[in-house]
PDB file of C-alpha atoms in Angstrom:
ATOM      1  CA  UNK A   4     -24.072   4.639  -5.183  1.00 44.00           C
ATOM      2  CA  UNK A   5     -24.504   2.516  -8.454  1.00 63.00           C
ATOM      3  CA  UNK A   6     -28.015   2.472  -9.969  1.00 90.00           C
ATOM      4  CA  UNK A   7     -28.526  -1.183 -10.441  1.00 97.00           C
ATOM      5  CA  UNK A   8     -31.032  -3.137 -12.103  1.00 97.00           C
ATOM      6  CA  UNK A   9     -31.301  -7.063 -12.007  1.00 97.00           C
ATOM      7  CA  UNK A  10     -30.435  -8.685 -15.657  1.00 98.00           C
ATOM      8  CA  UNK A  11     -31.208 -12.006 -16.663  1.00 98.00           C
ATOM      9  CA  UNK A  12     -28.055 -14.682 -17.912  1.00 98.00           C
ATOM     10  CA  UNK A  13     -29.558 -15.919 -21.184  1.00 98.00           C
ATOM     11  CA  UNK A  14     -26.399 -17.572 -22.503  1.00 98.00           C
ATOM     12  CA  UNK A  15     -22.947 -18.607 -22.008  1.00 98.00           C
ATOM     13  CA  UNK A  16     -20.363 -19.406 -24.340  1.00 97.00           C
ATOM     14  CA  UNK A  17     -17.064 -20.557 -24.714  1.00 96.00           C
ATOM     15  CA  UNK A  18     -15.609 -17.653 -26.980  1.00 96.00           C
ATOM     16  CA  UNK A  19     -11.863 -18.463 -27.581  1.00 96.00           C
ATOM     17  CA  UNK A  20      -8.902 -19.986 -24.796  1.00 94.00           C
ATOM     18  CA  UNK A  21      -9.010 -18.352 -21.514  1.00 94.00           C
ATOM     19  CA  UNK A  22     -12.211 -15.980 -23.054  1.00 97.00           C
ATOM     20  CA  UNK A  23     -16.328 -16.719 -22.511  1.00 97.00           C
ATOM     21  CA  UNK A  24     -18.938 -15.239 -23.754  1.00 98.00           C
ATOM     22  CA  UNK A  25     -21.659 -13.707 -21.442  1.00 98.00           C
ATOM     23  CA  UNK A  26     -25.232 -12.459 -22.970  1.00 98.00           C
ATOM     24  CA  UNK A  27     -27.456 -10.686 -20.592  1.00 98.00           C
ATOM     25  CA  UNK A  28     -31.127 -10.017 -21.241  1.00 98.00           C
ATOM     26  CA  UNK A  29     -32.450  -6.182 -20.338  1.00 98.00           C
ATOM     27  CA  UNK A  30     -35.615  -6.635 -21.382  1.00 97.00           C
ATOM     28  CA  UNK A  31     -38.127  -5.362 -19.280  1.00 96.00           C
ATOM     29  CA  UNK A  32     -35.633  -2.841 -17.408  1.00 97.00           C
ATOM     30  CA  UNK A  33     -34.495   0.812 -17.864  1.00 96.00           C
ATOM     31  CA  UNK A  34     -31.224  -0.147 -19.468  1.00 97.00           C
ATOM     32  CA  UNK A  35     -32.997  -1.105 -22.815  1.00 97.00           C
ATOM     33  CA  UNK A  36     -31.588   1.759 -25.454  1.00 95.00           C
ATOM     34  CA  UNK A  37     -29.218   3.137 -22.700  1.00 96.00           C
ATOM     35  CA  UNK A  38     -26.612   2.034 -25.017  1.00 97.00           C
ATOM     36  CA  UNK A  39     -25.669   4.480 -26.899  1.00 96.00           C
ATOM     37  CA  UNK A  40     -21.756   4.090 -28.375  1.00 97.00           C
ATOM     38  CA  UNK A  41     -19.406   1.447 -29.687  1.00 97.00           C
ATOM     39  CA  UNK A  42     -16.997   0.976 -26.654  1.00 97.00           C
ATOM     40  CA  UNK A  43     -19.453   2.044 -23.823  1.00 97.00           C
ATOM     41  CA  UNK A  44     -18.990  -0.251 -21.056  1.00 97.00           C
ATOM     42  CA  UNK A  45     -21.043  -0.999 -17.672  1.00 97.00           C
ATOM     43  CA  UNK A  46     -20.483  -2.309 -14.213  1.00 98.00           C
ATOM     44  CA  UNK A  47     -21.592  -5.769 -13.648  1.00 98.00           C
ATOM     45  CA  UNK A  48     -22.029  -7.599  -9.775  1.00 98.00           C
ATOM     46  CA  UNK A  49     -23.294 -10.551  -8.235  1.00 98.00           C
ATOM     47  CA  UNK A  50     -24.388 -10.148  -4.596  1.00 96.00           C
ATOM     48  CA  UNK A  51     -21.292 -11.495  -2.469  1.00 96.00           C
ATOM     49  CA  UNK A  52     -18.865 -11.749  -5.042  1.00 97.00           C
ATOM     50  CA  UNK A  53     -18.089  -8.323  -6.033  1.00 97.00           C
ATOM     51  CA  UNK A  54     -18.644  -5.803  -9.220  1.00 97.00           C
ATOM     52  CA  UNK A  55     -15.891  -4.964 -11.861  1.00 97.00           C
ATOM     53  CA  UNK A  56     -16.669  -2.807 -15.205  1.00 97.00           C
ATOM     54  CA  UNK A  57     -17.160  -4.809 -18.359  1.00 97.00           C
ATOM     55  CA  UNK A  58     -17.253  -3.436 -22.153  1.00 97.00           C
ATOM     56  CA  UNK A  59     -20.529  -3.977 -24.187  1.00 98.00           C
ATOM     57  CA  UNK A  60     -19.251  -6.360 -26.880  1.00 98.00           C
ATOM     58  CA  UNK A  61     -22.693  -6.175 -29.050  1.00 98.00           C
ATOM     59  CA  UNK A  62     -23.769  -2.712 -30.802  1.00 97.00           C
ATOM     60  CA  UNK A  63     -25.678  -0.039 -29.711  1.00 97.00           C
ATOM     61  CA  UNK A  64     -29.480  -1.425 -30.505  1.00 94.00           C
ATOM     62  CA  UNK A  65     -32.436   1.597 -29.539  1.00 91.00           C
ATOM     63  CA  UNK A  66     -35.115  -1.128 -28.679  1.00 93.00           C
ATOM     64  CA  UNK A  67     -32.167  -4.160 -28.364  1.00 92.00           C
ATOM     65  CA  UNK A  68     -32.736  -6.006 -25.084  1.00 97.00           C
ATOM     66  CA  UNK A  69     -29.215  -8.380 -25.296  1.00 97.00           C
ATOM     67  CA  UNK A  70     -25.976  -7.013 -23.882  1.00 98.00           C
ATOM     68  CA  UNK A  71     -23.025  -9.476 -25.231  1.00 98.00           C
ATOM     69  CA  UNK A  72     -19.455  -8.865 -22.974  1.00 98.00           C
ATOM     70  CA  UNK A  73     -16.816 -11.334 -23.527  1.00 98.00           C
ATOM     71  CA  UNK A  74     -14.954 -12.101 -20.083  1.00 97.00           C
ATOM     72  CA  UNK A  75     -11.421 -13.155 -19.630  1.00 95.00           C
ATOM     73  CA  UNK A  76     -11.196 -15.407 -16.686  1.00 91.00           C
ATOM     74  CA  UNK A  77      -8.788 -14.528 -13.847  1.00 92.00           C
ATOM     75  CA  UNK A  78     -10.884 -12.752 -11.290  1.00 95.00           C
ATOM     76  CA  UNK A  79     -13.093 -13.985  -8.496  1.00 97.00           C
ATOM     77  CA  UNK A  80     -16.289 -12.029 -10.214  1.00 98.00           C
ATOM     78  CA  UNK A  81     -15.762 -12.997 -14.117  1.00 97.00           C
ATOM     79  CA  UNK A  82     -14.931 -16.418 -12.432  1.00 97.00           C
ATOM     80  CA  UNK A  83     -18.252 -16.189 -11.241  1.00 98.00           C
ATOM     81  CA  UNK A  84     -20.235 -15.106 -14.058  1.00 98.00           C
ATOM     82  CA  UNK A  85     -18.889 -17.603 -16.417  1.00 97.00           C
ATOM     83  CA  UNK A  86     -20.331 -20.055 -14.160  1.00 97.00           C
ATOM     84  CA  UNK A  87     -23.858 -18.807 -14.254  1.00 98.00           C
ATOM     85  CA  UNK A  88     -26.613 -20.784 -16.080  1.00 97.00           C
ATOM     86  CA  UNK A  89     -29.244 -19.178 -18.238  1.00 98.00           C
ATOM     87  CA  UNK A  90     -32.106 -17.865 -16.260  1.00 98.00           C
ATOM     88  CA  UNK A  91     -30.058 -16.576 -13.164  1.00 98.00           C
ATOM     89  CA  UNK A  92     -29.720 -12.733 -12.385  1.00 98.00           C
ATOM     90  CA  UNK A  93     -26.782 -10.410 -12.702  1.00 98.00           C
ATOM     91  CA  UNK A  94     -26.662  -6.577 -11.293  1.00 98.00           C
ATOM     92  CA  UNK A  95     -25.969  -4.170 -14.036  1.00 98.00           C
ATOM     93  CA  UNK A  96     -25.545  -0.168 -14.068  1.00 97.00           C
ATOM     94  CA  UNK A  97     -25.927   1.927 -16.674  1.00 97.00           C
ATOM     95  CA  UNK A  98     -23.662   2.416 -19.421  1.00 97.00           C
ATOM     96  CA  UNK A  99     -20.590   4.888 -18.777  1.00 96.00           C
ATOM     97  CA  UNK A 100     -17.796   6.302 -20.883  1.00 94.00           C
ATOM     98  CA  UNK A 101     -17.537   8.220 -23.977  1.00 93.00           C
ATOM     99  CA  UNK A 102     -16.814   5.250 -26.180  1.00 96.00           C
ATOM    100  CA  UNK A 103     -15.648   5.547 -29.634  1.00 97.00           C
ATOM    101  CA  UNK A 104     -17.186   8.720 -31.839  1.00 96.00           C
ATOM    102  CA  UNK A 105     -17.796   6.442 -34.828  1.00 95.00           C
ATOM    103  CA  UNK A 106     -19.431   9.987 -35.765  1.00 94.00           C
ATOM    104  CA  UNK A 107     -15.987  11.257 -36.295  1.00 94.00           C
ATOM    105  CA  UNK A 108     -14.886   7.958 -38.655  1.00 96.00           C
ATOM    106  CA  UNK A 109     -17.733   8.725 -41.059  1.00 96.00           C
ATOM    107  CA  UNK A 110     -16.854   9.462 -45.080  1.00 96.00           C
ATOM    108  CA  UNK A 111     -13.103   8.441 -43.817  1.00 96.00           C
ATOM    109  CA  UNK A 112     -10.997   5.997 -43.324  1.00 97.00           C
ATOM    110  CA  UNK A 113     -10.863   3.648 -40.296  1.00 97.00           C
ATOM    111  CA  UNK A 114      -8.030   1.710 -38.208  1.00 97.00           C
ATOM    112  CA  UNK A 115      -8.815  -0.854 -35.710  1.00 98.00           C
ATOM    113  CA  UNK A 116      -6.388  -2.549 -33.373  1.00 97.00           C
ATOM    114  CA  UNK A 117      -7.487  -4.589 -30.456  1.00 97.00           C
ATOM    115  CA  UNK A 118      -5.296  -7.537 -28.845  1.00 95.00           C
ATOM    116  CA  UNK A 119      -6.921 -10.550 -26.728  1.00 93.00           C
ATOM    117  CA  UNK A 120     -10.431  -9.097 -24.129  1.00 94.00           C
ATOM    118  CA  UNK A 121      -9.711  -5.534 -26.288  1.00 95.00           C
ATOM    119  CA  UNK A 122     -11.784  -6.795 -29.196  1.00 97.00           C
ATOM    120  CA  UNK A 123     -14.848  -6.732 -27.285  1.00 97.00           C
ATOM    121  CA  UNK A 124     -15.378  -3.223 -27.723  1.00 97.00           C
ATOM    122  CA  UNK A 125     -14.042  -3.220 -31.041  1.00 98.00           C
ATOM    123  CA  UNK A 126     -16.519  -5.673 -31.698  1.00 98.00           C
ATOM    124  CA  UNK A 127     -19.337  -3.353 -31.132  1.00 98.00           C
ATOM    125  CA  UNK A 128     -17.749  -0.671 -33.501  1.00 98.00           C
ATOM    126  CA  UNK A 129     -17.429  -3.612 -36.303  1.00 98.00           C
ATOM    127  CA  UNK A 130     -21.035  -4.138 -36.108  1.00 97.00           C
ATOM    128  CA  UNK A 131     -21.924  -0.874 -36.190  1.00 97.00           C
ATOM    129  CA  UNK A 132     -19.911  -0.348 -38.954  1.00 98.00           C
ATOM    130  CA  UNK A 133     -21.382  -3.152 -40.588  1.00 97.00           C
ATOM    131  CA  UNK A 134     -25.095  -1.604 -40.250  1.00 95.00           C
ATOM    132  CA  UNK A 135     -24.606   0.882 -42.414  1.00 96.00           C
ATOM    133  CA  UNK A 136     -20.745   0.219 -44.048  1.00 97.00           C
ATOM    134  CA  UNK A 137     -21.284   2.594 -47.248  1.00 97.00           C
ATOM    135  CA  UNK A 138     -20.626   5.298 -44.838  1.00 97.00           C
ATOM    136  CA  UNK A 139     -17.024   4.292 -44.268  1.00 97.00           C
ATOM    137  CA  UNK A 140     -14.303   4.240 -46.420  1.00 97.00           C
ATOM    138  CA  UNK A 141     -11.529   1.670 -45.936  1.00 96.00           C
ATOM    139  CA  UNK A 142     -11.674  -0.165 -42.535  1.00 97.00           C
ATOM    140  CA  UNK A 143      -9.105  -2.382 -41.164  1.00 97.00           C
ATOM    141  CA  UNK A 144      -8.798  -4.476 -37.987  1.00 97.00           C
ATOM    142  CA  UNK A 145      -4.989  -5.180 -36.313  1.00 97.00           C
ATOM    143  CA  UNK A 146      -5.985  -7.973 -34.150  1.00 97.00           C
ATOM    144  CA  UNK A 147      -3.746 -10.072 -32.209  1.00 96.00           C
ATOM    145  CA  UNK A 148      -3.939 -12.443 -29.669  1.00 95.00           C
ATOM    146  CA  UNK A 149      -1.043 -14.810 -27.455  1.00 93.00           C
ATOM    147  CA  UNK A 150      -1.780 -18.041 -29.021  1.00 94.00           C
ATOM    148  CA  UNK A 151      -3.585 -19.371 -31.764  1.00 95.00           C
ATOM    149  CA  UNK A 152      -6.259 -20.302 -29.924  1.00 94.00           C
ATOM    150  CA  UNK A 153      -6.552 -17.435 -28.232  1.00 95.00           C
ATOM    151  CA  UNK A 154      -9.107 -15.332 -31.070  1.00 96.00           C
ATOM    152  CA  UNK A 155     -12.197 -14.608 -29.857  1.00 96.00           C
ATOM    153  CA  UNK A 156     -14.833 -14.313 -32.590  1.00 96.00           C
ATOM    154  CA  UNK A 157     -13.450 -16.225 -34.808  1.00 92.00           C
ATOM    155  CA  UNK A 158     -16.982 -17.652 -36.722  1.00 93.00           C
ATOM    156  CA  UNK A 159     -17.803 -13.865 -37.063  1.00 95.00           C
ATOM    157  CA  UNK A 160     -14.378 -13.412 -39.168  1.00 93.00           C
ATOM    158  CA  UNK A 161     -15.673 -14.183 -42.532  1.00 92.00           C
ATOM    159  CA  UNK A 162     -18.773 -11.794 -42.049  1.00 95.00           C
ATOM    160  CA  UNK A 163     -16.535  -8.493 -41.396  1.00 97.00           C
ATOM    161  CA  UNK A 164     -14.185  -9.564 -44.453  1.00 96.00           C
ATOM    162  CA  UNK A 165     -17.682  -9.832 -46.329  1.00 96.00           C
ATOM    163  CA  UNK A 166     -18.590  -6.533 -45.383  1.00 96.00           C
ATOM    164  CA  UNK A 167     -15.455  -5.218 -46.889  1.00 97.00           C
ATOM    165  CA  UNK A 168     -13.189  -4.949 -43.683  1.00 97.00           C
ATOM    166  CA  UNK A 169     -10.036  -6.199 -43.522  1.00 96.00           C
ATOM    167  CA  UNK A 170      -8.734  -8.020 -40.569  1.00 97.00           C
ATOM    168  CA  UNK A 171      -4.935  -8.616 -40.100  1.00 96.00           C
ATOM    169  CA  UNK A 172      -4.474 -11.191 -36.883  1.00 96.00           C
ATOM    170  CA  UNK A 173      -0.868 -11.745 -35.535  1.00 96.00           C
ATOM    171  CA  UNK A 174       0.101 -14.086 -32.689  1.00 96.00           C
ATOM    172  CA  UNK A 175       2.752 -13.075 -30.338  1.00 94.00           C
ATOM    173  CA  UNK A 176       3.370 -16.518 -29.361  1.00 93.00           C
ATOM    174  CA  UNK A 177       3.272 -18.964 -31.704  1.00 92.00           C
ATOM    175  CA  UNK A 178       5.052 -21.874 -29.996  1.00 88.00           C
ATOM    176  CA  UNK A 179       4.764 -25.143 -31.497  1.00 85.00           C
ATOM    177  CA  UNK A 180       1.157 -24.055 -32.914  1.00 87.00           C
ATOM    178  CA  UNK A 181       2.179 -24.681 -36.666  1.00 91.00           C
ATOM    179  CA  UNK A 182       0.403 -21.159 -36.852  1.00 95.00           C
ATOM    180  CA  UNK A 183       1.122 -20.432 -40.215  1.00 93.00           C
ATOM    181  CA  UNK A 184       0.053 -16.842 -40.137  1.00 94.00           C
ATOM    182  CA  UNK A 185       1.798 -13.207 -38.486  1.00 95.00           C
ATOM    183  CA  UNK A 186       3.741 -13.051 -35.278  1.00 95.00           C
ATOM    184  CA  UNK A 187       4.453 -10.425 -33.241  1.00 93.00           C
ATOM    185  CA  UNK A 188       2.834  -7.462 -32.029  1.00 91.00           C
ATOM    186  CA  UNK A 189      -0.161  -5.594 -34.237  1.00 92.00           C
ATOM    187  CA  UNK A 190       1.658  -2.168 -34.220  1.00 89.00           C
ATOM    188  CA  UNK A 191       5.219  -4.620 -36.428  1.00 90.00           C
ATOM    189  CA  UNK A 192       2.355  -5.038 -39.598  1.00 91.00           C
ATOM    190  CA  UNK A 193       1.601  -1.619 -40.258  1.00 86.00           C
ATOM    191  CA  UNK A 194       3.249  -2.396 -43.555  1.00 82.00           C
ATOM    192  CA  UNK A 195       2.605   0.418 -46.290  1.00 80.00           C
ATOM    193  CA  UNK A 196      -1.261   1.216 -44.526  1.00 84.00           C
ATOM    194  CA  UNK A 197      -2.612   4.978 -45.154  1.00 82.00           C
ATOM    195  CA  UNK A 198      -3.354   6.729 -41.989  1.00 89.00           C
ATOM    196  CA  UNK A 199      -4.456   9.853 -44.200  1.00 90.00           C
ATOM    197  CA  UNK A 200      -8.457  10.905 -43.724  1.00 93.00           C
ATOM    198  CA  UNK A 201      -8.209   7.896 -41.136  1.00 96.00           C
ATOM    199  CA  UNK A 202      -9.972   7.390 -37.870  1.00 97.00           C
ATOM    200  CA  UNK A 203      -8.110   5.113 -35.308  1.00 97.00           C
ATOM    201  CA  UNK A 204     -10.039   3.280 -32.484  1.00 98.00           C
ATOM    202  CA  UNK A 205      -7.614   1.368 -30.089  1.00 97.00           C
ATOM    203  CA  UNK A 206      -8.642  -1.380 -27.016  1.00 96.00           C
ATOM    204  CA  UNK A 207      -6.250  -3.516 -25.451  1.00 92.00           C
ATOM    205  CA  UNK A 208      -2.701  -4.101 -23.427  1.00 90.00           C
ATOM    206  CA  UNK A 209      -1.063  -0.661 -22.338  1.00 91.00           C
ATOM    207  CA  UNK A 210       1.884  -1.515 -24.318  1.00 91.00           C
ATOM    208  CA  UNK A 211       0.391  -2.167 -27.526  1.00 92.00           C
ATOM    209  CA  UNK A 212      -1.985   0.907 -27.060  1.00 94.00           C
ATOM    210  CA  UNK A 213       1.355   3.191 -26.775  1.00 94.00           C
ATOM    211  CA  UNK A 214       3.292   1.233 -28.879  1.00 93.00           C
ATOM    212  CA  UNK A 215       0.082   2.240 -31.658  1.00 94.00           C
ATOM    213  CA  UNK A 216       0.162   5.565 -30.936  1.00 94.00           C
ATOM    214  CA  UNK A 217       3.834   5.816 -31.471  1.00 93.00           C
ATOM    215  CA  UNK A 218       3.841   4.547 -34.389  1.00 92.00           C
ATOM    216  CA  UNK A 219       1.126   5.920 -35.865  1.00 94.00           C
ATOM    217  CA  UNK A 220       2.623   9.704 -34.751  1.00 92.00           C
ATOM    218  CA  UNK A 221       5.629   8.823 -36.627  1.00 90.00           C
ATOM    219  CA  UNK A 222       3.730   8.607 -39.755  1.00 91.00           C
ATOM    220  CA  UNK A 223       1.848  11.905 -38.661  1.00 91.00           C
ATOM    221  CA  UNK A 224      -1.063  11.082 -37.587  1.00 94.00           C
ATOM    222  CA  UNK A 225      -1.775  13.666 -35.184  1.00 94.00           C
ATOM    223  CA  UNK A 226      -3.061  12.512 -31.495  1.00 94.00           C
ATOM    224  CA  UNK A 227      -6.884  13.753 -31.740  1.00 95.00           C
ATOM    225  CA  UNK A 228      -7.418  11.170 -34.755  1.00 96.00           C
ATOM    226  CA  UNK A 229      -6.700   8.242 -32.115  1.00 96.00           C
ATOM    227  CA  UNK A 230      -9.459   7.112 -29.667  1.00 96.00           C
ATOM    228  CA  UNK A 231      -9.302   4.968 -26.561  1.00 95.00           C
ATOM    229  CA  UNK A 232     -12.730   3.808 -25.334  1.00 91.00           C
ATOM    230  CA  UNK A 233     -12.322   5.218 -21.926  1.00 82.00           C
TER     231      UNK A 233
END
């Protein structure tokens, strides 16, 4: 049986097309510092409606009392959440999952892919890097979405490139978007990147997580150096 504790709603945003952005207060609860790791992720439910696991889209914070997610819309409970109004309540567990060991990225090199929902716990890594970025050497961020329209985060853009980390965004389909940018998938614009002393840290579609991995083993990366979230 899940340990749950009621949450507070204390925003709702539209994050990018098809994407919102949910922000949960914890204050006041046991789950304040209970995140721990970039890519942890929790179970979320609303009496009636159901639970589903979500990823924690903000960085680990030992006194912070706002959880951030990012929901894609599709299922009766995300439905459901993105509806809620500031002040109502939403079950939450405690964080699970290993998440990313940014631990094992420090004084190296890091790789970051995440397509569409899958930056949300990319996110989190981003802004921990960000905290404290002279630890890291080179990061990068492979980011690609379906449309255009379809980037979630895309005010917070500027701040990671500030921070020194490099984000590549692709759109698989372009359409009649005038997109003037990459197409295809994020694993096509590897390009001449060094994977040596790097850390990888992959979220998104089961294709594009294998079709990473593949790639990335062809240029000898070996399989321990790439991390899934879960």
């Amino acid at each position: 049986m899940n340990d749950w504790h009621p949450t507070t709603v204390a925003d709702v945003l539209p994050a990018a097309e098809g994407l919102t952005e949910l922000v949960l207060d914890v204050g006041g609860t046991p789950l304040v510092g209970m995140h721990r790791t970039p890519g942890q992720y929790v179970r979320l439910a609303l009496p009636g409606v159901g639970e589903s696991m979500f990823a924690i889209a903000s960085p680990p914070e030992p006194f912070g009392t706002r959880w951030e997610f990012l929901l894609k819309g599709g299922s009766e409970l995300a439905d459901a959440l993105v509806r809620l109004k500031p002040g109502a309540r939403v079950l939450s567990g405690r964080p699970e999952g290993r998440g990313f060991p940014l631990v094992h990225a420090r004084g190296g090199h890091v790789l970051l892919f995440a397509t569409g929902s899958g930056i949300s716990p990319i996110r989190s890594v981003i802004e921990s890097i960000r905290q404290e970025r002279s630890a890291y050497g080179q990061v990068t961020l492979y980011f690609g979405a379906r449309t255009p329209q379809a980037f979630a985060y895309e005010d917070e853009l500027h701040h990671w490139e500030a921070a020194g980390i490099r984000v590549v965004r692709t759109v698989s389909q372009p359409g009649a978007s005038g997109w003037q940018g990459l197409t295809g998938y994020v694993q096509e614009h590897l390009g001449e990147q060094r994977v040596e002393d790097t850390v990888v840290f992959v979220c998104g579609q089961s294709g594009m997580v294998q079709g990473v991995m593949d790639m990335l083993r062809i240029r000898g990366l070996p399989r321990e150096a790439i991390h899934l979230n879960y």
